[in-house]
Amino acid sequence: MYALGVDLGGTNARAAVVEVSTGRLVASAKESWTDRAPERAVQAVAALVGKVAAGHDLGGLPVGVGVAGMVRGDVVVNAPNLHWRDVDFGGPLAAALGRPVHLVNDLSAAAWGELKAGAARGAADTFTVFVGTGVGSAIISGGALLSGATGVAGEFGHLKVVADGGRACGCGEHGCLEAYMGGAKLTEWMQESGVQGTPADLERLALEGVTTAKGLYDFAVGHLALAIANQVTVLNPAVVVLGGGVLLRCPGMVRRITEVVMTRASVAARAGLQVQLATLGDDSGLVGAALLSRR
Ligand SMILES: [Zn+2]
């Protein structure tokens, strides 16, 4: 049995046919795009889905589409990376594809992919944190994604890590975790402080003991790690899944987070807890969007 998934990012769109029982990609295609007009996105995604679906007898199979933003029904309420606000994307896409479309937040999709086919297979309660350009999370409780009263639960990147003020965040507020730890903002902060390179370079310099680098690194990673430990205390997950471009490239961060979670989360909540790196890598969201469409 197959499922169809799409991962719509700020710079790339990917589509895949996924084997439901294993999460394996049977066919996949990718396209970069710079024109982020919603009509162009509909065309690009429709072309990608057509490409991967060719040669497979998929009938009227629905397609799951993961979007980096807040999603409600067919509408992308807010996707800062795409500069979309209140865009009806699902309706026109379903019309173009001749298939039902199931829109989902990209982190929810990633958490679902890791639950069904990755690091958290067999678990029912997980807390998934991805650090890439930004910081995002998703909560699965009792086998179901937690969405909250108005669908915005899990906005972990916008936890405040300083009591007053703090660095400006892309969300318009100040002092958010993402304003320090998101790949984009961390790189900005490094440049302002005279530390060149990527977050991976920051990790190397910090571990070598370069004072400025160590200051930034300890602040950013320390707050991320403590915030995850506190979520573990509140949510009592069986597995914490860590992923995203920054964490996948910075093993020192993963070690620090694991250490802090295992010493600072409540004793009861950390008993039996596993902290795992996402095993589907860049495919978590793609696989999860596909599998969510077949629930
Ligand atoms: Zn924010």
PDB file of C-alpha atoms and ligand atoms in Angstrom:
ATOM      1  CA  MET A   1       0.000   0.000   0.000  1.00  0.00           C
ATOM      2  CA  TYR A   2       1.308   3.427  -0.986  1.00  0.00           C
ATOM      3  CA  ALA A   3       0.863   7.007   0.197  1.00  0.00           C
ATOM      4  CA  LEU A   4       1.657  10.304  -1.510  1.00  0.00           C
ATOM      5  CA  GLY A   5       3.520  13.069   0.284  1.00  0.00           C
ATOM      6  CA  VAL A   6       4.861  16.554  -0.383  1.00  0.00           C
ATOM      7  CA  ASP A   7       7.267  18.653   1.665  1.00  0.00           C
ATOM      8  CA  LEU A   8       6.949  22.327   0.788  1.00  0.00           C
ATOM      9  CA  GLY A   9       9.911  24.280   2.126  1.00  0.00           C
ATOM     10  CA  GLY A  10      11.104  27.835   1.660  1.00  0.00           C
ATOM     11  CA  THR A  11      13.518  26.942  -1.155  1.00  0.00           C
ATOM     12  CA  ASN A  12      12.652  23.395  -2.236  1.00  0.00           C
ATOM     13  CA  ALA A  13       9.544  21.355  -2.864  1.00  0.00           C
ATOM     14  CA  ARG A  14       9.784  17.565  -2.728  1.00  0.00           C
ATOM     15  CA  ALA A  15       7.243  14.883  -3.518  1.00  0.00           C
ATOM     16  CA  ALA A  16       7.350  11.127  -2.943  1.00  0.00           C
ATOM     17  CA  VAL A  17       5.446   7.898  -3.203  1.00  0.00           C
ATOM     18  CA  VAL A  18       5.912   6.190   0.169  1.00  0.00           C
ATOM     19  CA  GLU A  19       5.371   2.561   1.141  1.00  0.00           C
ATOM     20  CA  VAL A  20       2.955   2.751   4.080  1.00  0.00           C
ATOM     21  CA  SER A  21       4.223  -0.279   6.049  1.00  0.00           C
ATOM     22  CA  THR A  22       7.894   0.799   6.046  1.00  0.00           C
ATOM     23  CA  GLY A  23       7.990   4.516   5.247  1.00  0.00           C
ATOM     24  CA  ARG A  24      10.376   3.740   2.393  1.00  0.00           C
ATOM     25  CA  LEU A  25      10.468   6.176  -0.549  1.00  0.00           C
ATOM     26  CA  VAL A  26       9.420   4.269  -3.657  1.00  0.00           C
ATOM     27  CA  ALA A  27       9.818   7.306  -5.929  1.00  0.00           C
ATOM     28  CA  SER A  28      10.795  10.900  -5.198  1.00  0.00           C
ATOM     29  CA  ALA A  29      11.415  14.180  -6.993  1.00  0.00           C
ATOM     30  CA  LYS A  30      12.616  17.603  -5.962  1.00  0.00           C
ATOM     31  CA  GLU A  31      12.397  21.085  -7.429  1.00  0.00           C
ATOM     32  CA  SER A  32      13.946  24.351  -6.235  1.00  0.00           C
ATOM     33  CA  TRP A  33      11.821  27.402  -6.610  1.00  0.00           C
ATOM     34  CA  THR A  34      12.332  31.063  -5.968  1.00  0.00           C
ATOM     35  CA  ASP A  35       8.980  32.461  -7.090  1.00  0.00           C
ATOM     36  CA  ARG A  36       6.849  31.883  -4.014  1.00  0.00           C
ATOM     37  CA  ALA A  37       3.547  33.071  -5.446  1.00  0.00           C
ATOM     38  CA  PRO A  38       0.877  30.548  -4.333  1.00  0.00           C
ATOM     39  CA  GLU A  39      -0.248  29.935  -7.956  1.00  0.00           C
ATOM     40  CA  ARG A  40       3.333  29.027  -8.867  1.00  0.00           C
ATOM     41  CA  ALA A  41       3.521  26.703  -5.882  1.00  0.00           C
ATOM     42  CA  VAL A  42       0.336  24.946  -7.006  1.00  0.00           C
ATOM     43  CA  GLN A  43       1.859  24.414 -10.470  1.00  0.00           C
ATOM     44  CA  ALA A  44       5.211  23.264  -9.099  1.00  0.00           C
ATOM     45  CA  VAL A  45       3.678  20.800  -6.624  1.00  0.00           C
ATOM     46  CA  ALA A  46       1.213  19.469  -9.215  1.00  0.00           C
ATOM     47  CA  ALA A  47       4.110  18.856 -11.631  1.00  0.00           C
ATOM     48  CA  LEU A  48       6.176  17.096  -8.941  1.00  0.00           C
ATOM     49  CA  VAL A  49       3.283  14.871  -7.864  1.00  0.00           C
ATOM     50  CA  GLY A  50       2.598  14.019 -11.516  1.00  0.00           C
ATOM     51  CA  LYS A  51       6.251  13.025 -11.907  1.00  0.00           C
ATOM     52  CA  VAL A  52       6.419  10.684  -8.888  1.00  0.00           C
ATOM     53  CA  ALA A  53       2.947   9.211  -9.458  1.00  0.00           C
ATOM     54  CA  ALA A  54       3.753   8.226 -13.063  1.00  0.00           C
ATOM     55  CA  GLY A  55       4.185   4.476 -13.370  1.00  0.00           C
ATOM     56  CA  HIS A  56       2.348   3.722 -10.105  1.00  0.00           C
ATOM     57  CA  ASP A  57      -1.318   2.771 -10.026  1.00  0.00           C
ATOM     58  CA  LEU A  58      -2.402   5.217  -7.325  1.00  0.00           C
ATOM     59  CA  GLY A  59      -6.051   5.793  -8.324  1.00  0.00           C
ATOM     60  CA  GLY A  60      -7.532   8.754  -6.440  1.00  0.00           C
ATOM     61  CA  LEU A  61      -5.064   8.509  -3.562  1.00  0.00           C
ATOM     62  CA  PRO A  62      -4.997  11.656  -1.396  1.00  0.00           C
ATOM     63  CA  VAL A  63      -1.770  13.627  -1.024  1.00  0.00           C
ATOM     64  CA  GLY A  64      -0.391  14.859   2.295  1.00  0.00           C
ATOM     65  CA  VAL A  65       1.383  18.226   2.078  1.00  0.00           C
ATOM     66  CA  GLY A  66       3.677  19.456   4.849  1.00  0.00           C
ATOM     67  CA  VAL A  67       4.088  23.245   5.036  1.00  0.00           C
ATOM     68  CA  ALA A  68       6.453  25.219   7.271  1.00  0.00           C
ATOM     69  CA  GLY A  69       3.750  27.305   8.883  1.00  0.00           C
ATOM     70  CA  MET A  70       0.416  27.376  10.639  1.00  0.00           C
ATOM     71  CA  VAL A  71      -2.248  25.436   8.785  1.00  0.00           C
ATOM     72  CA  ARG A  72      -6.026  25.296   9.258  1.00  0.00           C
ATOM     73  CA  GLY A  73      -7.977  23.057   6.869  1.00  0.00           C
ATOM     74  CA  ASP A  74      -7.104  24.057   3.296  1.00  0.00           C
ATOM     75  CA  VAL A  75      -5.675  27.394   4.416  1.00  0.00           C
ATOM     76  CA  VAL A  76      -2.064  28.254   5.207  1.00  0.00           C
ATOM     77  CA  VAL A  77      -2.731  30.817   7.936  1.00  0.00           C
ATOM     78  CA  ASN A  78       0.862  32.002   8.255  1.00  0.00           C
ATOM     79  CA  ALA A  79       4.061  30.736   6.635  1.00  0.00           C
ATOM     80  CA  PRO A  80       6.820  33.331   7.229  1.00  0.00           C
ATOM     81  CA  ASN A  81       9.395  31.514   5.020  1.00  0.00           C
ATOM     82  CA  LEU A  82       6.980  31.598   2.095  1.00  0.00           C
ATOM     83  CA  HIS A  83       5.607  35.057   2.971  1.00  0.00           C
ATOM     84  CA  TRP A  84       2.090  33.609   2.920  1.00  0.00           C
ATOM     85  CA  ARG A  85      -0.799  34.768   5.081  1.00  0.00           C
ATOM     86  CA  ASP A  86      -4.303  33.271   4.836  1.00  0.00           C
ATOM     87  CA  VAL A  87      -3.585  31.530   1.535  1.00  0.00           C
ATOM     88  CA  ASP A  88      -6.124  28.929   0.364  1.00  0.00           C
ATOM     89  CA  PHE A  89      -3.563  26.457  -0.933  1.00  0.00           C
ATOM     90  CA  GLY A  90      -5.348  23.123  -0.440  1.00  0.00           C
ATOM     91  CA  GLY A  91      -8.389  24.005  -2.597  1.00  0.00           C
ATOM     92  CA  PRO A  92      -6.568  25.041  -5.781  1.00  0.00           C
ATOM     93  CA  LEU A  93      -4.010  22.231  -5.342  1.00  0.00           C
ATOM     94  CA  ALA A  94      -6.750  19.577  -5.039  1.00  0.00           C
ATOM     95  CA  ALA A  95      -8.392  20.998  -8.173  1.00  0.00           C
ATOM     96  CA  ALA A  96      -5.087  20.915 -10.079  1.00  0.00           C
ATOM     97  CA  LEU A  97      -4.271  17.357  -8.942  1.00  0.00           C
ATOM     98  CA  GLY A  98      -7.721  15.816  -9.080  1.00  0.00           C
ATOM     99  CA  ARG A  99      -6.948  14.341  -5.651  1.00  0.00           C
ATOM    100  CA  PRO A 100      -7.922  15.223  -2.081  1.00  0.00           C
ATOM    101  CA  VAL A 101      -5.232  17.292  -0.352  1.00  0.00           C
ATOM    102  CA  HIS A 102      -4.403  17.065   3.340  1.00  0.00           C
ATOM    103  CA  LEU A 103      -2.365  20.069   4.546  1.00  0.00           C
ATOM    104  CA  VAL A 104      -0.304  19.695   7.701  1.00  0.00           C
ATOM    105  CA  ASN A 105       2.352  21.638   9.591  1.00  0.00           C
ATOM    106  CA  ASP A 106       5.836  20.393   8.638  1.00  0.00           C
ATOM    107  CA  LEU A 107       6.906  19.623  12.219  1.00  0.00           C
ATOM    108  CA  SER A 108       3.720  17.644  12.859  1.00  0.00           C
ATOM    109  CA  ALA A 109       4.507  15.715   9.684  1.00  0.00           C
ATOM    110  CA  ALA A 110       8.116  15.109  10.783  1.00  0.00           C
ATOM    111  CA  ALA A 111       7.019  13.912  14.234  1.00  0.00           C
ATOM    112  CA  TRP A 112       4.502  11.553  12.622  1.00  0.00           C
ATOM    113  CA  GLY A 113       7.095  10.201  10.175  1.00  0.00           C
ATOM    114  CA  GLU A 114       9.533   9.470  13.014  1.00  0.00           C
ATOM    115  CA  LEU A 115       6.713   7.871  15.066  1.00  0.00           C
ATOM    116  CA  LYS A 116       5.567   5.524  12.295  1.00  0.00           C
ATOM    117  CA  ALA A 117       8.804   4.790  10.452  1.00  0.00           C
ATOM    118  CA  GLY A 118      11.747   6.313  12.309  1.00  0.00           C
ATOM    119  CA  ALA A 119      13.361   6.859  15.703  1.00  0.00           C
ATOM    120  CA  ALA A 120      10.140   6.664  17.756  1.00  0.00           C
ATOM    121  CA  ARG A 121       8.621   3.590  16.131  1.00  0.00           C
ATOM    122  CA  GLY A 122       6.374   1.775  18.604  1.00  0.00           C
ATOM    123  CA  ALA A 123       6.026   4.770  20.967  1.00  0.00           C
ATOM    124  CA  ALA A 124       2.760   6.631  21.621  1.00  0.00           C
ATOM    125  CA  ASP A 125       4.131   9.683  23.431  1.00  0.00           C
ATOM    126  CA  THR A 126       6.882  11.741  21.858  1.00  0.00           C
ATOM    127  CA  PHE A 127       8.306  15.234  21.923  1.00  0.00           C
ATOM    128  CA  THR A 128       9.997  16.124  18.636  1.00  0.00           C
ATOM    129  CA  VAL A 129      12.318  19.122  18.307  1.00  0.00           C
ATOM    130  CA  PHE A 130      13.870  20.186  15.007  1.00  0.00           C
ATOM    131  CA  VAL A 131      16.494  22.906  14.778  1.00  0.00           C
ATOM    132  CA  GLY A 132      17.136  24.086  11.226  1.00  0.00           C
ATOM    133  CA  THR A 133      16.617  27.629   9.993  1.00  0.00           C
ATOM    134  CA  GLY A 134      14.187  27.967  12.891  1.00  0.00           C
ATOM    135  CA  VAL A 135      13.261  25.938  15.970  1.00  0.00           C
ATOM    136  CA  GLY A 136      10.077  23.879  15.889  1.00  0.00           C
ATOM    137  CA  SER A 137       8.433  21.083  17.799  1.00  0.00           C
ATOM    138  CA  ALA A 138       5.477  18.735  17.765  1.00  0.00           C
ATOM    139  CA  ILE A 139       3.848  16.794  20.564  1.00  0.00           C
ATOM    140  CA  ILE A 140       2.331  13.341  20.163  1.00  0.00           C
ATOM    141  CA  SER A 141       0.325  12.261  23.180  1.00  0.00           C
ATOM    142  CA  GLY A 142      -1.460   8.909  23.416  1.00  0.00           C
ATOM    143  CA  GLY A 143      -0.733   8.292  19.723  1.00  0.00           C
ATOM    144  CA  ALA A 144      -2.322  11.556  18.550  1.00  0.00           C
ATOM    145  CA  LEU A 145      -0.830  14.868  17.481  1.00  0.00           C
ATOM    146  CA  LEU A 146      -1.600  17.610  19.971  1.00  0.00           C
ATOM    147  CA  SER A 147      -2.966  20.684  18.219  1.00  0.00           C
ATOM    148  CA  GLY A 148      -4.356  22.806  21.056  1.00  0.00           C
ATOM    149  CA  ALA A 149      -7.524  24.909  21.245  1.00  0.00           C
ATOM    150  CA  THR A 150      -6.730  26.996  18.171  1.00  0.00           C
ATOM    151  CA  GLY A 151      -4.241  24.706  16.446  1.00  0.00           C
ATOM    152  CA  VAL A 152      -1.011  26.393  17.504  1.00  0.00           C
ATOM    153  CA  ALA A 153       0.292  24.096  20.260  1.00  0.00           C
ATOM    154  CA  GLY A 154       3.968  23.177  20.114  1.00  0.00           C
ATOM    155  CA  GLU A 155       5.383  26.574  19.065  1.00  0.00           C
ATOM    156  CA  PHE A 156       8.513  25.694  20.989  1.00  0.00           C
ATOM    157  CA  GLY A 157      10.782  28.123  19.120  1.00  0.00           C
ATOM    158  CA  HIS A 158       8.878  31.021  20.618  1.00  0.00           C
ATOM    159  CA  LEU A 159       9.290  30.091  24.256  1.00  0.00           C
ATOM    160  CA  LYS A 160      10.902  33.073  25.943  1.00  0.00           C
ATOM    161  CA  VAL A 161      14.350  32.395  27.328  1.00  0.00           C
ATOM    162  CA  VAL A 162      14.949  35.840  28.854  1.00  0.00           C
ATOM    163  CA  ALA A 163      12.525  37.555  31.203  1.00  0.00           C
ATOM    164  CA  ASP A 164      12.585  41.018  29.571  1.00  0.00           C
ATOM    165  CA  GLY A 165      13.586  42.156  26.101  1.00  0.00           C
ATOM    166  CA  GLY A 166      16.185  40.024  24.383  1.00  0.00           C
ATOM    167  CA  ARG A 167      17.093  39.542  20.740  1.00  0.00           C
ATOM    168  CA  ALA A 168      14.447  40.204  18.090  1.00  0.00           C
ATOM    169  CA  CYS A 169      12.737  37.126  16.689  1.00  0.00           C
ATOM    170  CA  GLY A 170      11.245  36.664  13.205  1.00  0.00           C
ATOM    171  CA  CYS A 171       7.809  36.348  14.833  1.00  0.00           C
ATOM    172  CA  GLY A 172       7.914  40.025  15.818  1.00  0.00           C
ATOM    173  CA  GLU A 173       8.577  39.424  19.520  1.00  0.00           C
ATOM    174  CA  HIS A 174      11.793  39.471  21.540  1.00  0.00           C
ATOM    175  CA  GLY A 175      13.714  36.944  23.582  1.00  0.00           C
ATOM    176  CA  CYS A 176      12.378  33.800  21.874  1.00  0.00           C
ATOM    177  CA  LEU A 177      14.472  30.607  21.902  1.00  0.00           C
ATOM    178  CA  GLU A 178      14.534  30.768  18.082  1.00  0.00           C
ATOM    179  CA  ALA A 179      16.074  34.265  18.193  1.00  0.00           C
ATOM    180  CA  TYR A 180      19.197  32.635  19.718  1.00  0.00           C
ATOM    181  CA  MET A 181      19.133  29.038  18.568  1.00  0.00           C
ATOM    182  CA  GLY A 182      17.457  28.981  15.125  1.00  0.00           C
ATOM    183  CA  GLY A 183      20.126  28.484  12.427  1.00  0.00           C
ATOM    184  CA  ALA A 184      19.337  31.808  10.727  1.00  0.00           C
ATOM    185  CA  LYS A 185      19.306  33.923  13.888  1.00  0.00           C
ATOM    186  CA  LEU A 186      22.264  32.120  15.446  1.00  0.00           C
ATOM    187  CA  THR A 187      24.343  32.828  12.330  1.00  0.00           C
ATOM    188  CA  GLU A 188      23.297  36.490  12.497  1.00  0.00           C
ATOM    189  CA  TRP A 189      24.287  36.662  16.171  1.00  0.00           C
ATOM    190  CA  MET A 190      27.648  35.001  15.384  1.00  0.00           C
ATOM    191  CA  GLN A 191      28.385  37.588  12.672  1.00  0.00           C
ATOM    192  CA  GLU A 192      27.536  40.474  15.025  1.00  0.00           C
ATOM    193  CA  SER A 193      29.906  38.957  17.585  1.00  0.00           C
ATOM    194  CA  GLY A 194      32.732  38.444  15.083  1.00  0.00           C
ATOM    195  CA  VAL A 195      32.443  34.653  14.873  1.00  0.00           C
ATOM    196  CA  GLN A 196      32.543  33.515  11.238  1.00  0.00           C
ATOM    197  CA  GLY A 197      30.922  30.448   9.735  1.00  0.00           C
ATOM    198  CA  THR A 198      28.003  28.114  10.353  1.00  0.00           C
ATOM    199  CA  PRO A 199      26.550  26.727  13.603  1.00  0.00           C
ATOM    200  CA  ALA A 200      28.819  23.693  13.058  1.00  0.00           C
ATOM    201  CA  ASP A 201      31.843  26.058  13.009  1.00  0.00           C
ATOM    202  CA  LEU A 202      30.549  27.669  16.203  1.00  0.00           C
ATOM    203  CA  GLU A 203      30.416  24.262  17.849  1.00  0.00           C
ATOM    204  CA  ARG A 204      33.983  23.464  16.804  1.00  0.00           C
ATOM    205  CA  LEU A 205      35.314  26.833  18.050  1.00  0.00           C
ATOM    206  CA  ALA A 206      33.369  26.551  21.315  1.00  0.00           C
ATOM    207  CA  LEU A 207      34.715  23.063  21.970  1.00  0.00           C
ATOM    208  CA  GLU A 208      38.231  24.386  21.227  1.00  0.00           C
ATOM    209  CA  GLY A 209      37.625  26.933  23.976  1.00  0.00           C
ATOM    210  CA  VAL A 210      37.472  30.160  21.908  1.00  0.00           C
ATOM    211  CA  THR A 211      35.909  32.524  24.445  1.00  0.00           C
ATOM    212  CA  THR A 212      33.406  34.464  22.288  1.00  0.00           C
ATOM    213  CA  ALA A 213      32.242  31.328  20.509  1.00  0.00           C
ATOM    214  CA  LYS A 214      31.899  29.461  23.781  1.00  0.00           C
ATOM    215  CA  GLY A 215      29.794  32.278  25.255  1.00  0.00           C
ATOM    216  CA  LEU A 216      27.285  32.206  22.400  1.00  0.00           C
ATOM    217  CA  TYR A 217      27.248  28.428  22.165  1.00  0.00           C
ATOM    218  CA  ASP A 218      26.735  27.869  25.883  1.00  0.00           C
ATOM    219  CA  PHE A 219      23.921  30.410  26.028  1.00  0.00           C
ATOM    220  CA  ALA A 220      22.061  29.147  22.944  1.00  0.00           C
ATOM    221  CA  VAL A 221      22.526  25.409  23.431  1.00  0.00           C
ATOM    222  CA  GLY A 222      22.128  25.697  27.203  1.00  0.00           C
ATOM    223  CA  HIS A 223      18.733  27.359  26.851  1.00  0.00           C
ATOM    224  CA  LEU A 224      17.605  24.912  24.183  1.00  0.00           C
ATOM    225  CA  ALA A 225      18.634  21.954  26.329  1.00  0.00           C
ATOM    226  CA  LEU A 226      16.977  23.311  29.469  1.00  0.00           C
ATOM    227  CA  ALA A 227      13.767  24.128  27.569  1.00  0.00           C
ATOM    228  CA  ILE A 228      13.619  20.544  26.261  1.00  0.00           C
ATOM    229  CA  ALA A 229      14.248  19.180  29.779  1.00  0.00           C
ATOM    230  CA  ASN A 230      11.374  21.323  31.100  1.00  0.00           C
ATOM    231  CA  GLN A 231       9.046  20.067  28.354  1.00  0.00           C
ATOM    232  CA  VAL A 232       9.954  16.506  29.315  1.00  0.00           C
ATOM    233  CA  THR A 233       8.953  17.288  32.893  1.00  0.00           C
ATOM    234  CA  VAL A 234       5.566  18.596  31.693  1.00  0.00           C
ATOM    235  CA  LEU A 235       4.771  16.118  28.904  1.00  0.00           C
ATOM    236  CA  ASN A 236       6.381  12.865  30.104  1.00  0.00           C
ATOM    237  CA  PRO A 237       7.213  11.549  26.611  1.00  0.00           C
ATOM    238  CA  ALA A 238       8.699   8.080  26.002  1.00  0.00           C
ATOM    239  CA  VAL A 239      11.023   9.450  23.317  1.00  0.00           C
ATOM    240  CA  VAL A 240      12.511  12.866  22.588  1.00  0.00           C
ATOM    241  CA  VAL A 241      13.298  13.000  18.860  1.00  0.00           C
ATOM    242  CA  LEU A 242      15.930  15.529  17.764  1.00  0.00           C
ATOM    243  CA  GLY A 243      16.406  16.530  14.134  1.00  0.00           C
ATOM    244  CA  GLY A 244      16.769  19.330  11.611  1.00  0.00           C
ATOM    245  CA  GLY A 245      19.845  20.542   9.712  1.00  0.00           C
ATOM    246  CA  VAL A 246      21.585  22.171  12.698  1.00  0.00           C
ATOM    247  CA  LEU A 247      21.206  19.291  15.175  1.00  0.00           C
ATOM    248  CA  LEU A 248      22.017  16.668  12.528  1.00  0.00           C
ATOM    249  CA  ARG A 249      25.325  18.480  11.869  1.00  0.00           C
ATOM    250  CA  CYS A 250      26.250  19.332  15.471  1.00  0.00           C
ATOM    251  CA  PRO A 251      26.786  16.168  17.536  1.00  0.00           C
ATOM    252  CA  GLY A 252      28.038  18.252  20.471  1.00  0.00           C
ATOM    253  CA  MET A 253      24.625  19.912  20.752  1.00  0.00           C
ATOM    254  CA  VAL A 254      22.894  16.537  20.808  1.00  0.00           C
ATOM    255  CA  ARG A 255      25.267  15.332  23.561  1.00  0.00           C
ATOM    256  CA  ARG A 256      24.651  18.503  25.606  1.00  0.00           C
ATOM    257  CA  ILE A 257      20.861  18.247  25.221  1.00  0.00           C
ATOM    258  CA  THR A 258      20.872  14.571  26.209  1.00  0.00           C
ATOM    259  CA  GLU A 259      23.014  15.296  29.258  1.00  0.00           C
ATOM    260  CA  VAL A 260      20.843  18.210  30.419  1.00  0.00           C
ATOM    261  CA  VAL A 261      17.567  16.363  29.822  1.00  0.00           C
ATOM    262  CA  MET A 262      18.819  13.345  31.757  1.00  0.00           C
ATOM    263  CA  THR A 263      19.881  15.464  34.738  1.00  0.00           C
ATOM    264  CA  ARG A 264      17.383  18.354  34.812  1.00  0.00           C
ATOM    265  CA  ALA A 265      14.035  16.844  33.751  1.00  0.00           C
ATOM    266  CA  SER A 266      12.083  15.530  36.719  1.00  0.00           C
ATOM    267  CA  VAL A 267      13.373  12.179  37.989  1.00  0.00           C
ATOM    268  CA  ALA A 268       9.992  10.548  37.336  1.00  0.00           C
ATOM    269  CA  ALA A 269       9.688  11.856  33.761  1.00  0.00           C
ATOM    270  CA  ARG A 270      13.235  10.912  32.753  1.00  0.00           C
ATOM    271  CA  ALA A 271      13.015   7.340  34.016  1.00  0.00           C
ATOM    272  CA  GLY A 272      12.968   5.154  30.905  1.00  0.00           C
ATOM    273  CA  LEU A 273      13.132   8.177  28.597  1.00  0.00           C
ATOM    274  CA  GLN A 274      15.029   7.871  25.321  1.00  0.00           C
ATOM    275  CA  VAL A 275      16.628  10.794  23.492  1.00  0.00           C
ATOM    276  CA  GLN A 276      17.044   9.861  19.814  1.00  0.00           C
ATOM    277  CA  LEU A 277      18.278  11.522  16.661  1.00  0.00           C
ATOM    278  CA  ALA A 278      15.709  11.475  13.817  1.00  0.00           C
ATOM    279  CA  THR A 279      16.535   8.428  11.700  1.00  0.00           C
ATOM    280  CA  LEU A 280      14.703   9.540   8.539  1.00  0.00           C
ATOM    281  CA  GLY A 281      17.042  12.552   8.244  1.00  0.00           C
ATOM    282  CA  ASP A 282      15.721  15.058   5.704  1.00  0.00           C
ATOM    283  CA  ASP A 283      12.836  12.740   4.815  1.00  0.00           C
ATOM    284  CA  SER A 284      10.943  12.832   8.159  1.00  0.00           C
ATOM    285  CA  GLY A 285       8.465  15.493   7.018  1.00  0.00           C
ATOM    286  CA  LEU A 286       7.976  14.041   3.551  1.00  0.00           C
ATOM    287  CA  VAL A 287       7.285  10.532   4.881  1.00  0.00           C
ATOM    288  CA  GLY A 288       5.100  11.862   7.708  1.00  0.00           C
ATOM    289  CA  ALA A 289       2.954  14.028   5.401  1.00  0.00           C
ATOM    290  CA  ALA A 290       2.359  10.981   3.197  1.00  0.00           C
ATOM    291  CA  LEU A 291       1.488   8.688   6.116  1.00  0.00           C
ATOM    292  CA  LEU A 292      -0.809  11.286   7.728  1.00  0.00           C
ATOM    293  CA  SER A 293      -2.866  11.440   4.525  1.00  0.00           C
ATOM    294  CA  ARG A 294      -3.663   7.708   4.890  1.00  0.00           C
ATOM    295  CA  ARG A 295      -4.826   7.719   8.499  1.00  0.00           C
TER     296      ARG A 295
HETATM  297 ZN    ZN B   1       9.552  34.293  18.221  1.00  0.00          ZN
END
